[in-house]
Coordinates of C-alpha atoms (C1' of nucleotides) in Angstrom, one line a residue:
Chain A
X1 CA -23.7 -5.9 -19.4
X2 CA -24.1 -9.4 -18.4
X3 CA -26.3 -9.9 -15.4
X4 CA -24.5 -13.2 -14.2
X5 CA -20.7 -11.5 -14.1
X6 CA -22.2 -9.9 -10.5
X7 CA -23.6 -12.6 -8.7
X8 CA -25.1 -11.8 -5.2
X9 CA -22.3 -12.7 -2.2
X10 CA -23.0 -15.1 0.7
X11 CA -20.8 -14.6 3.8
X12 CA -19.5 -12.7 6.3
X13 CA -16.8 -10.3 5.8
X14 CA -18.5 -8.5 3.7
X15 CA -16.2 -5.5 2.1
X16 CA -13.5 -8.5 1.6
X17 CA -15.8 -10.6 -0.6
X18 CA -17.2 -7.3 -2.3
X19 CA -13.6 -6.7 -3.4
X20 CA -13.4 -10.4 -4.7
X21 CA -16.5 -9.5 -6.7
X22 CA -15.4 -7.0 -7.8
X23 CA -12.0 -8.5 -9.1
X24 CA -14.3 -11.2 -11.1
X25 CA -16.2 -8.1 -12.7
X26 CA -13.5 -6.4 -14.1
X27 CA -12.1 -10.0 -15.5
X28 CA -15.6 -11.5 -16.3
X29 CA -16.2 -7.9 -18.6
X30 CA -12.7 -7.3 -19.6
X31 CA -12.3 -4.3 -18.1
X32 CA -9.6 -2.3 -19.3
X33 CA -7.9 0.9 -17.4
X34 CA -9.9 4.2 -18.0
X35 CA -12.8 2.5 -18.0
X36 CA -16.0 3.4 -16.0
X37 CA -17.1 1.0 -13.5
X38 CA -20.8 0.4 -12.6
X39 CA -22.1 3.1 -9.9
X40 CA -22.2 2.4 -6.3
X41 CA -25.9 2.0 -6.1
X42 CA -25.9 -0.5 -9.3
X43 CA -22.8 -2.3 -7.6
X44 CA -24.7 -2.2 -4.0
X45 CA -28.3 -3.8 -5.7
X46 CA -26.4 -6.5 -7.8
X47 CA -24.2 -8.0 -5.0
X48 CA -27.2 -7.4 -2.4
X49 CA -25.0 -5.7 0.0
X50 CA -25.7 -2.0 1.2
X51 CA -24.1 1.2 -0.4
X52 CA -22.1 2.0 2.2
X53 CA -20.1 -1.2 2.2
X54 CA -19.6 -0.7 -1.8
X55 CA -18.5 2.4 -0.6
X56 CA -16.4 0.9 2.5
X57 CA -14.3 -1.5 -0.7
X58 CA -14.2 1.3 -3.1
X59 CA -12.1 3.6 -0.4
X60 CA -9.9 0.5 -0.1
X61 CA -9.3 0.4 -3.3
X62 CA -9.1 4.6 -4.4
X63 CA -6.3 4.3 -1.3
X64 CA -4.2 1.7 -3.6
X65 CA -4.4 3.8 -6.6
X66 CA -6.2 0.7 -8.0
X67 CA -9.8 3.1 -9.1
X68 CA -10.6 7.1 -9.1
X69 CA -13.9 8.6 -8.4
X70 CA -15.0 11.6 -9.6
X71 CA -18.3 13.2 -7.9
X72 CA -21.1 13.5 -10.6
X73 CA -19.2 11.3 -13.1
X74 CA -18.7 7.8 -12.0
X75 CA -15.7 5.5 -10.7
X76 CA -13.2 4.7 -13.3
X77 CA -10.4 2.0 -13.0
X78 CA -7.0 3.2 -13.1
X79 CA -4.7 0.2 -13.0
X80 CA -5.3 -3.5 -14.3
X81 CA -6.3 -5.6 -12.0
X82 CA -5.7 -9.4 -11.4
X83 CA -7.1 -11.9 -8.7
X84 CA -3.8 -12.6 -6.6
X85 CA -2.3 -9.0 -6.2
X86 CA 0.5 -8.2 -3.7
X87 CA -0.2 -4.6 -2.5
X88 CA 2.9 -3.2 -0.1
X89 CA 1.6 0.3 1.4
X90 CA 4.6 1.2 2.6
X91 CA 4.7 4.4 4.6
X92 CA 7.7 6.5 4.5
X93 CA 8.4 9.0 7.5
X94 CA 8.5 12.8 5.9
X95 CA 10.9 12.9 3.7
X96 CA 12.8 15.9 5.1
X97 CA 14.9 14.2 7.6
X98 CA 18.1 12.9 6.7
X99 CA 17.3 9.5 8.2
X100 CA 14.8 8.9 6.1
X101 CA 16.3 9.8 2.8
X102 CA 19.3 7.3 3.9
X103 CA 17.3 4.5 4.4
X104 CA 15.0 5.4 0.6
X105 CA 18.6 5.4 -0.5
X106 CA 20.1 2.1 1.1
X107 CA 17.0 0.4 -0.4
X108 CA 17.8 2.0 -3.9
X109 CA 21.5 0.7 -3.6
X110 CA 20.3 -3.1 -2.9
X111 CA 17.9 -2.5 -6.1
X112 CA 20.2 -1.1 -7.9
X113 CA 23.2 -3.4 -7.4
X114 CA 21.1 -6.7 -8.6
X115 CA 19.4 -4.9 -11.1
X116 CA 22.9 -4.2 -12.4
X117 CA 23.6 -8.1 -12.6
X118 CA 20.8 -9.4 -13.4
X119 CA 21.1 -7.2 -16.3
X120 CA 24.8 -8.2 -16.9
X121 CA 22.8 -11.7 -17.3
X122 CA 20.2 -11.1 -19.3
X123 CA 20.6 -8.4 -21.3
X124 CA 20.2 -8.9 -25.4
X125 CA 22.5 -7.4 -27.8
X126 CA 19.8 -5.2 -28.4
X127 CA 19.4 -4.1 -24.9
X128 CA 23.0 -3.2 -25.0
X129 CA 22.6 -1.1 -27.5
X130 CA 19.7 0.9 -25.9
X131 CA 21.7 1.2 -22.7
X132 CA 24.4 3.0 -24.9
X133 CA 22.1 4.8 -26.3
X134 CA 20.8 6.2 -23.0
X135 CA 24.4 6.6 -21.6
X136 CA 25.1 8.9 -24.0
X137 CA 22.5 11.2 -24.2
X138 CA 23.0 11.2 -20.3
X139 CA 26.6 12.3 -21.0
X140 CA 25.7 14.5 -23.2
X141 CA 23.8 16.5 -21.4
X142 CA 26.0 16.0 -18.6
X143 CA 28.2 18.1 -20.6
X144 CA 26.7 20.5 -22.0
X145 CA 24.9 21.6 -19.1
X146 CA 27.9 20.5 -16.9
X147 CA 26.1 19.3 -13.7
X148 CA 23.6 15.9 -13.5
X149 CA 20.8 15.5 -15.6
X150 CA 18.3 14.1 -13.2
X151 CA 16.1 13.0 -16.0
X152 CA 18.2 11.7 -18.5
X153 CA 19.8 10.0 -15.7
X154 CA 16.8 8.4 -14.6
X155 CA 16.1 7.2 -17.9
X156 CA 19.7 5.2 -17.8
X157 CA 18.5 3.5 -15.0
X158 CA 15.5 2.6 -16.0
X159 CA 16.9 0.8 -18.8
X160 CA 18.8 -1.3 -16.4
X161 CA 15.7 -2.4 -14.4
X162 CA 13.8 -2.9 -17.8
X163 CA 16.3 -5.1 -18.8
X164 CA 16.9 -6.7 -15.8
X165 CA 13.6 -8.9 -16.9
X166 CA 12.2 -7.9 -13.4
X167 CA 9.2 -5.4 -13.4
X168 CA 9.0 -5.2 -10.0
X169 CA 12.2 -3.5 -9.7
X170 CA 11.0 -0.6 -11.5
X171 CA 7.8 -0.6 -10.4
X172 CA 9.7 -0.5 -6.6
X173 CA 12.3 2.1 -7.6
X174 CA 9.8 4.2 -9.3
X175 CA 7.5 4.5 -6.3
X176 CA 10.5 6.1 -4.7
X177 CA 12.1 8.3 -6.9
X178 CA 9.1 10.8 -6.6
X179 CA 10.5 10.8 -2.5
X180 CA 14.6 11.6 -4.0
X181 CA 12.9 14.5 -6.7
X182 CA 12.4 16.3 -3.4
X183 CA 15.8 17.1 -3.3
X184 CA 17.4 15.8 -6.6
X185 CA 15.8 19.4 -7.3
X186 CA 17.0 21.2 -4.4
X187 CA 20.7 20.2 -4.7
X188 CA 21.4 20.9 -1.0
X189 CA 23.6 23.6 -1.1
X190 CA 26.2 21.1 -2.7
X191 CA 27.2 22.8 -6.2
X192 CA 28.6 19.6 -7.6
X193 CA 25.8 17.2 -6.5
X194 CA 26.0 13.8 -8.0
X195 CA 29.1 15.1 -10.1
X196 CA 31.0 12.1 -8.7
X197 CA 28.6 9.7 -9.2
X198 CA 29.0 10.6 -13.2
X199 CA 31.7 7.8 -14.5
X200 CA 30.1 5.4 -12.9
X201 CA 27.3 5.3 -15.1
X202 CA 29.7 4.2 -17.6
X203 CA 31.4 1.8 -15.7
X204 CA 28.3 0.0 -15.0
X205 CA 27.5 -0.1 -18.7
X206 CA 31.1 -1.6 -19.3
X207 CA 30.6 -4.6 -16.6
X208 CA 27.0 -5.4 -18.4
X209 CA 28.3 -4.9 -22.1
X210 CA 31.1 -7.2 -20.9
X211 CA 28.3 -9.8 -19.0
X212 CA 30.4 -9.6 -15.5
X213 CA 27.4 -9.6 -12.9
X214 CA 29.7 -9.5 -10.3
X215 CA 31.6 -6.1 -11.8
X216 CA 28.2 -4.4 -12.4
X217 CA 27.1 -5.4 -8.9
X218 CA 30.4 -3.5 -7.7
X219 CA 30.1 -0.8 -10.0
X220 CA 26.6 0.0 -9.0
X221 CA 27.5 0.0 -5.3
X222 CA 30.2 2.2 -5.9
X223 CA 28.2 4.7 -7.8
X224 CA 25.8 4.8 -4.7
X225 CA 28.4 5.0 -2.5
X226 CA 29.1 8.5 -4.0
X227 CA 25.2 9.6 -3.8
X228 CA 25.4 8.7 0.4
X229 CA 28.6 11.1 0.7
X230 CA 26.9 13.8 -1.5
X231 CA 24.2 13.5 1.0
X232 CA 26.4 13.4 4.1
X233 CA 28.4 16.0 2.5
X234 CA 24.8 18.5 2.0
X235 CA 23.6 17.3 5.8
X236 CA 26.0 18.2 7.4
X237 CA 26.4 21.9 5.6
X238 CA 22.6 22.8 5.8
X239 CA 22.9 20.6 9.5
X240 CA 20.0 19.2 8.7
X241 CA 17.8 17.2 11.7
X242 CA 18.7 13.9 11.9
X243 CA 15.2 13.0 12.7
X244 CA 12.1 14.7 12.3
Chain B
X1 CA -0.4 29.6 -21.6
X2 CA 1.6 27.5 -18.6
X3 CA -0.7 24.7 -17.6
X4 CA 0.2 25.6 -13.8
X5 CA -1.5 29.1 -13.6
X6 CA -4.7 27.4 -13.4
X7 CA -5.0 24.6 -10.8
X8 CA -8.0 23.0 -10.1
X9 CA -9.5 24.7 -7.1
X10 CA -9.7 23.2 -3.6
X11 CA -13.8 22.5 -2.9
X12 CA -14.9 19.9 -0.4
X13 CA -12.2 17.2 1.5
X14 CA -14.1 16.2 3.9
X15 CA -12.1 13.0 5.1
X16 CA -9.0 14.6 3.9
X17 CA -9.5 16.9 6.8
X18 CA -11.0 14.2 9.1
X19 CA -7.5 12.1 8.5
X20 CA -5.7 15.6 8.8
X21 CA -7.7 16.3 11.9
X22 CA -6.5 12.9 13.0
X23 CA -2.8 13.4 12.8
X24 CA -3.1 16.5 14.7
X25 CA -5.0 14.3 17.2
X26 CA -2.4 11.5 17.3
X27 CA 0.7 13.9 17.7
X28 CA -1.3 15.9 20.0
X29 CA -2.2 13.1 22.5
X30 CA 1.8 11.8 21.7
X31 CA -0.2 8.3 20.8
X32 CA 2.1 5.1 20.5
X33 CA 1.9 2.4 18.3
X34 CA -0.4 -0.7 19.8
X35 CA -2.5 2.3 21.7
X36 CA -5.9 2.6 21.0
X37 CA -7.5 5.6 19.9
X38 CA -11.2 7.2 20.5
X39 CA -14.1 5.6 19.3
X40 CA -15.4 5.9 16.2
X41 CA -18.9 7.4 17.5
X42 CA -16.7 10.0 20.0
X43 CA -14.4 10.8 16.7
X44 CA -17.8 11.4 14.6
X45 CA -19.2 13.8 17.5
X46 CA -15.7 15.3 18.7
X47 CA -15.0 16.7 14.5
X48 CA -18.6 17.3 14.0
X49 CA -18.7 15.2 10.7
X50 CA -20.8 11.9 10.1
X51 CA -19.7 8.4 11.9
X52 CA -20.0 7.3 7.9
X53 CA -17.2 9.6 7.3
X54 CA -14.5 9.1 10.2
X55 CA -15.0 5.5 8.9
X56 CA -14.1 6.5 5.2
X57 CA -10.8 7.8 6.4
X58 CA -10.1 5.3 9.1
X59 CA -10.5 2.5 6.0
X60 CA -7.7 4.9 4.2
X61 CA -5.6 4.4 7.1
X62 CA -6.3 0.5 7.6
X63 CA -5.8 0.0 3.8
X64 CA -2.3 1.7 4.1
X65 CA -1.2 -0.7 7.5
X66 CA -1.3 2.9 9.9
X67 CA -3.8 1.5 11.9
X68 CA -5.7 -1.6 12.9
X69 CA -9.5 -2.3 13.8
X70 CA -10.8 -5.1 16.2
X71 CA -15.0 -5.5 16.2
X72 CA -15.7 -5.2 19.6
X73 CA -12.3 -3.9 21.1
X74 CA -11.6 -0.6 18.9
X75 CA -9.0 0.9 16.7
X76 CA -5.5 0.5 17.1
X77 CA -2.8 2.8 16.0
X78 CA -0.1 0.1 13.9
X79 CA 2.8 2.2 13.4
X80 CA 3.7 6.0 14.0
X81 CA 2.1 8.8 12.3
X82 CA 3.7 12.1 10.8
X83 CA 2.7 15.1 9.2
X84 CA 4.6 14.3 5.6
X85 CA 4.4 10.8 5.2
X86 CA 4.7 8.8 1.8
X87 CA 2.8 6.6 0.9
X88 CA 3.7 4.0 -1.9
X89 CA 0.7 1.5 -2.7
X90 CA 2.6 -0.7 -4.5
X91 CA 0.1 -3.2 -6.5
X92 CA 2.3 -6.5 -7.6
X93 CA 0.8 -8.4 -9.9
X94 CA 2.0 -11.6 -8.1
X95 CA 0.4 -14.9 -8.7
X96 CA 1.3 -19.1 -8.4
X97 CA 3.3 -18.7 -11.2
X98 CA 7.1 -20.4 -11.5
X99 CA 7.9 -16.4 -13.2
X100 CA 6.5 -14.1 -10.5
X101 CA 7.9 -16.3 -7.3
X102 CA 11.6 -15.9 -9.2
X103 CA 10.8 -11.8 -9.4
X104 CA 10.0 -11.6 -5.9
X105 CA 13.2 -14.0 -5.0
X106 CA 15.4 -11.6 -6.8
X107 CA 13.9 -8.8 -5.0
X108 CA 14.5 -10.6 -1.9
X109 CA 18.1 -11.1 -2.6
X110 CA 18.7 -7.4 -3.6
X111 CA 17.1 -6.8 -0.1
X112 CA 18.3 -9.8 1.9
X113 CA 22.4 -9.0 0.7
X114 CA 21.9 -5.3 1.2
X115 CA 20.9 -5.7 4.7
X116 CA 22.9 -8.2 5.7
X117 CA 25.6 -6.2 5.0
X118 CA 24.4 -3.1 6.7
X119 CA 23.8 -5.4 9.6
X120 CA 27.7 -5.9 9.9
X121 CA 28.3 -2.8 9.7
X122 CA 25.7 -1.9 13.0
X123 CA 25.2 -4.4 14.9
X124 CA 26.0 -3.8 18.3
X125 CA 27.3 -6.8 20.6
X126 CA 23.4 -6.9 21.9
X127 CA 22.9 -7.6 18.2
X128 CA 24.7 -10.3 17.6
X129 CA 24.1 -11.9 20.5
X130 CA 20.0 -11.6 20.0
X131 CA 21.1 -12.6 16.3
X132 CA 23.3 -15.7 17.1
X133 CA 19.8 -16.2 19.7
X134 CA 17.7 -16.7 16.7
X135 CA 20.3 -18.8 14.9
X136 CA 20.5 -21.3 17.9
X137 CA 16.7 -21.3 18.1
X138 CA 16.7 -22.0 14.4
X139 CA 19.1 -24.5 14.0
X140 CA 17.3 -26.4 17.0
X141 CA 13.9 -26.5 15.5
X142 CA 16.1 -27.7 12.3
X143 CA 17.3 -30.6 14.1
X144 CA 14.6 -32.0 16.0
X145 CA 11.9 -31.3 12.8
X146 CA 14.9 -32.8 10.2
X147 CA 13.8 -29.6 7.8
X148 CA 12.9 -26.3 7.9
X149 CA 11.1 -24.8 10.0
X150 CA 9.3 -21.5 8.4
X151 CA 8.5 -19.7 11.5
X152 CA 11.8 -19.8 13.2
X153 CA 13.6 -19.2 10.0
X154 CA 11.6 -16.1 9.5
X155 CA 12.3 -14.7 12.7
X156 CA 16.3 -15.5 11.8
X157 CA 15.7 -13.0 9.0
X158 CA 14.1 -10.5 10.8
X159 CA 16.3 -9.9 13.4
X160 CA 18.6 -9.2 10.5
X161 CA 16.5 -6.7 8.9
X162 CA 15.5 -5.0 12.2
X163 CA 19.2 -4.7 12.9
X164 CA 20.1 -3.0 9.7
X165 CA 18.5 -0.2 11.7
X166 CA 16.6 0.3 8.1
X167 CA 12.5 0.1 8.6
X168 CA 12.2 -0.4 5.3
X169 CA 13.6 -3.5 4.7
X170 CA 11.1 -5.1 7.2
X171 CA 8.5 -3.5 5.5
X172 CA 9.2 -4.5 2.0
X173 CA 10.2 -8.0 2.9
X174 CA 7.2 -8.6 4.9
X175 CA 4.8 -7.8 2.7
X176 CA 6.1 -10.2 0.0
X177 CA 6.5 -13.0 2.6
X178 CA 3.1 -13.9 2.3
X179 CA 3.5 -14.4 -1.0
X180 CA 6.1 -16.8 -0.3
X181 CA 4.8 -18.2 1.9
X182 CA 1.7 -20.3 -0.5
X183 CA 4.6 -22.5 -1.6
X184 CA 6.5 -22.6 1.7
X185 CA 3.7 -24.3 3.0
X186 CA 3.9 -26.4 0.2
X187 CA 7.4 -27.5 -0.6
X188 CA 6.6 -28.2 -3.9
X189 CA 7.2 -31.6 -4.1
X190 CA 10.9 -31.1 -3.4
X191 CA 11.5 -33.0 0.0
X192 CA 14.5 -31.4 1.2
X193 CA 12.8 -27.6 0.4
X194 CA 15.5 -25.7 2.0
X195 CA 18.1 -28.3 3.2
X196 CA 20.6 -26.5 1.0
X197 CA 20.3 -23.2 2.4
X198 CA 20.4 -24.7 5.7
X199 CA 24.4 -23.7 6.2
X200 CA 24.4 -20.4 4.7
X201 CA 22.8 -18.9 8.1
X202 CA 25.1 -19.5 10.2
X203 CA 28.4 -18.0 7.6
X204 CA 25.8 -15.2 7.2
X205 CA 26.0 -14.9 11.3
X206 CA 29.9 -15.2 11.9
X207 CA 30.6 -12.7 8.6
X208 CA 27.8 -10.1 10.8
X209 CA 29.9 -11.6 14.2
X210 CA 33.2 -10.6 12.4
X211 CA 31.9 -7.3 11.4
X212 CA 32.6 -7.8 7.6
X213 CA 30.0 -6.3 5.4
X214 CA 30.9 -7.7 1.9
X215 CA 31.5 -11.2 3.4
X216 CA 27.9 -11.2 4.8
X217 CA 26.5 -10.2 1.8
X218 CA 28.3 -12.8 -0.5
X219 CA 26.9 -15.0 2.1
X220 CA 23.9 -13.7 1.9
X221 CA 23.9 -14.0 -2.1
X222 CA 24.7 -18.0 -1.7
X223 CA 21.9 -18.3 0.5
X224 CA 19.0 -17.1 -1.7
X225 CA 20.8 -18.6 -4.5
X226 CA 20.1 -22.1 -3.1
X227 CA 16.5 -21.4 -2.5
X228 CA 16.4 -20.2 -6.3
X229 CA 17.8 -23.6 -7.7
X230 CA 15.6 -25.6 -5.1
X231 CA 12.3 -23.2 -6.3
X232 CA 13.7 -24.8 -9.9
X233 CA 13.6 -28.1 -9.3
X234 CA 10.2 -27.8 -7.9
X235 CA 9.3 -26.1 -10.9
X236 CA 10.6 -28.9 -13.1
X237 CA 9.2 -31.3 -11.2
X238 CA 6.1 -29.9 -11.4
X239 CA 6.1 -28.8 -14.9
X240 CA 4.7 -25.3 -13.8
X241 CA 3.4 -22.8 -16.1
X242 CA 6.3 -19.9 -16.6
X243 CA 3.3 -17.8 -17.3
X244 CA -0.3 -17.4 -15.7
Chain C
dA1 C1' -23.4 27.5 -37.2
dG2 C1' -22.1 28.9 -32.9
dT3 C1' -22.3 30.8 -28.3
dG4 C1' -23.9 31.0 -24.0
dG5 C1' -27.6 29.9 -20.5
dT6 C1' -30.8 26.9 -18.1
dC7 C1' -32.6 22.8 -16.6
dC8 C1' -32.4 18.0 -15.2
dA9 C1' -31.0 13.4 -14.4
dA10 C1' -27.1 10.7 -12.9
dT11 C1' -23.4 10.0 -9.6
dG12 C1' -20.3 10.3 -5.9
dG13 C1' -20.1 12.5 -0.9
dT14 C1' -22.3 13.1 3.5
dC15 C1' -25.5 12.3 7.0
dC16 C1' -28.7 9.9 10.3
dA17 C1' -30.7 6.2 13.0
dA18 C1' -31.0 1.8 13.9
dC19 C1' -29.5 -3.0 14.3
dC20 C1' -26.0 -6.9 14.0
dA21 C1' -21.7 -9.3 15.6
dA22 C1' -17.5 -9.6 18.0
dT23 C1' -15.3 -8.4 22.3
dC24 C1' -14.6 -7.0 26.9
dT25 C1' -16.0 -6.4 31.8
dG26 C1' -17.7 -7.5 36.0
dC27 C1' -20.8 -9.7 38.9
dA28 C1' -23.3 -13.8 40.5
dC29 C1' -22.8 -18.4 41.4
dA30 C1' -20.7 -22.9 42.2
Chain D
dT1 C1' -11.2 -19.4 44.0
dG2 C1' -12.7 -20.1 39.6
dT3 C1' -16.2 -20.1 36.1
dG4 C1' -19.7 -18.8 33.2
dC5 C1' -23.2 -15.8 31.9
dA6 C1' -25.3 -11.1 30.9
dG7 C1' -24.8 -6.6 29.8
dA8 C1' -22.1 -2.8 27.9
dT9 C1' -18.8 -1.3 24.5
dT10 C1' -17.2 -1.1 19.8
dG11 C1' -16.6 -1.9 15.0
dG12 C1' -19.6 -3.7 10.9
dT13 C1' -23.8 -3.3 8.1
dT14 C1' -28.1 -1.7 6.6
dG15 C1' -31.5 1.5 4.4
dG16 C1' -32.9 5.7 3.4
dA17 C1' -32.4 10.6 2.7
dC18 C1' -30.3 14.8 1.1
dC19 C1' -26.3 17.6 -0.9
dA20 C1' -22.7 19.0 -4.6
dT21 C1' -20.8 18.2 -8.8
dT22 C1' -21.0 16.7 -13.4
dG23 C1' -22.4 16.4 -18.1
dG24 C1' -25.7 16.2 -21.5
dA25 C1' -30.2 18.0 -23.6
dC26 C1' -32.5 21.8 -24.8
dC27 C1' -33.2 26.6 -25.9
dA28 C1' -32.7 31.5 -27.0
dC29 C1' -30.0 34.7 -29.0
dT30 C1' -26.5 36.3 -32.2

DNA sequence: AGTGGTCCAATGGTCCAACCAATCTGCACA
DNA sequence: TGTGCAGATTGGTTGGACCATTGGACCACT
């Protein structure tokens, strides 16, 4: 390991600059994800700084999924990392209120709809393709198991925000979709939940196959207008809280 | 043999329990946001576990925006605390390129149209009033400056976002404002940055006046869609890298 | 060769006691 | 009545120590 790539740090606000020297190891050694970082003592001795304020940046950084420790083994890197990140902890109330899931779901309907047209943009004949492709194994097993597919659903709309040319989009989306598996799994006591949102998935396709940003902007508002009232419709049955 | 008959077993969590112990503490005592809560040496002595350690978990909480620390004043809650929260740590890799400003200005226009419209719908007459308050104040500080005036613009927004009765959309626009906000400091050259979207607030206030949810958000779309061809132009004038 | 057991060094997790730096509070002084 | 300084309070940092887990080296036995 080169010696110079962990040069001793100078001012105050210490755990701040210990982070910043930490972002120039893992670029100045090429550090890929999975990889082993140096130990806390190494790291503490190199940037003469104490252990506890290596240990002080490392927390910060095992809390944004960024690095993972394991006792006895070593810290390992779990996510590229570059000099100008934007990290958003966002902190979603439980996710057993109705409230809550509404709001998760307004924010999924302003992703959605302008993931729709900027894919209706953007999209390459051969993303076209692999959207069909998608929408019809989602129909498929739409059919043949005759109730949504919450997986092969999923997968449809990731296409979309793939295509869309936007990562964050899925990288937003995704963060939230572990909150909606709560009870995309537990179907709320509604037998035919997300059954109305179905043909939608296909109108959507239509607007982007067609390149009508405005039509797959409607169409995915419309299809998410049909998840709210399947929500409404379960709320109201199981009289859910409306706050925790 | 099914992977899930043999989780790993629970062993040691020490400032797991410590942040656990917390929550219980924070519900308990009914503690509001901006309050401040027991010292870090009273914490360490109260759960019988090492100052080093309440520290560990109150850097978990700092890193994720539940709480705020002040040398010399103390720790203050930041925003309310529940059993079952979710946390997203969203890591963006964001940076001064002319590519990763447009991803974050499409994910503000998703958000921006979205909750404008919601903002029709809600908005009470206090809204709109506070609202049109903002607007005026605005407009003003547009006047007398001849440009726009960040701070005042911001605030503009806000009151939108806050209105849409939806947390989240504070949230997520927030944390990406400081992105922004290294080139609306510097208006890239362009010398009317933002004259063009100078109009839009005040159609986006009378569609939110008028109650009309789609008009706000077409507004709402025109808006952003100036600030994209102005972030262009700077870009072309510029001649900034698409890519880092 | 392979299986299991034991030992040991490395590493993260916790603890302690002290000191530093920013902040707040209140009293003395003008 | 204000103002400024000194001490107390609080988070930030340090260095050193020990514990718990891990993983590899080594060994005995089959």
């Amino acid at each position: 390991m080169d010696q110079n790539s962990l040069p001793p740090i100078q001012t105050t606000a210490r755990d701040d600059a210990v982070l910043k020297a930490l972002v120039g190891f893992v670029r100045a050694e090429a550090l890929q994800p999975g990889e082993r970082l140096p130990t806390e003592r190494i790291l503490a001795e190199r940037l003469k700084v104490s252990r506890n304020t290596v240990r002080e940046a490392l927390t910060r950084w095992e809390g944004l999924g960024l690095v993972e420790r394991r006792q006895g083994s070593g810290t390992y890197l779990k996510a590229a990392v570059s000099p100008d990140m934007l990290h958003l902890p966002l902190t979603l109330a439980g996710g057993n209120d109705f409230t809550s899931l509404m709001h998760t779901l307004e924010i999924r309907r302003a992703l959605e709809a302008e993931a729709a047209a900027l894919c209706a943009e953007r999209a390459s004949p051969g993303d076209i393709a692999e959207i069909e492709r998608k929408l019809d194994i989602m129909e498929q097993a739409f059919r043949t198991r005759d109730g949504m597919s919450s997986e092969e659903d999923w997968e449809f709309h990731q296409a979309i925000y793939r295509v869309s040319g936007n990562p964050l989009f899925e990288q937003i989306i995704a963060a939230m979709h572990e909150l909606f598996h709560r009870f995309w799994e537990h179907p709320l006591g509604v037998r035919d939940f997300g059954h109305a949102s179905f043909p939608y998935h296909r109108t959507i396709y239509e607007r982007i196959a067609a390149r009508d940003p405005q039509g797959a902007r409607d169409e995915a508002l419309k299809l998410i207008a049909t998840v709210e009232d399947d929500l409404k419709r379960g709320a109201a049955k199981l009289k859910l809280p409306s706050r925790t």
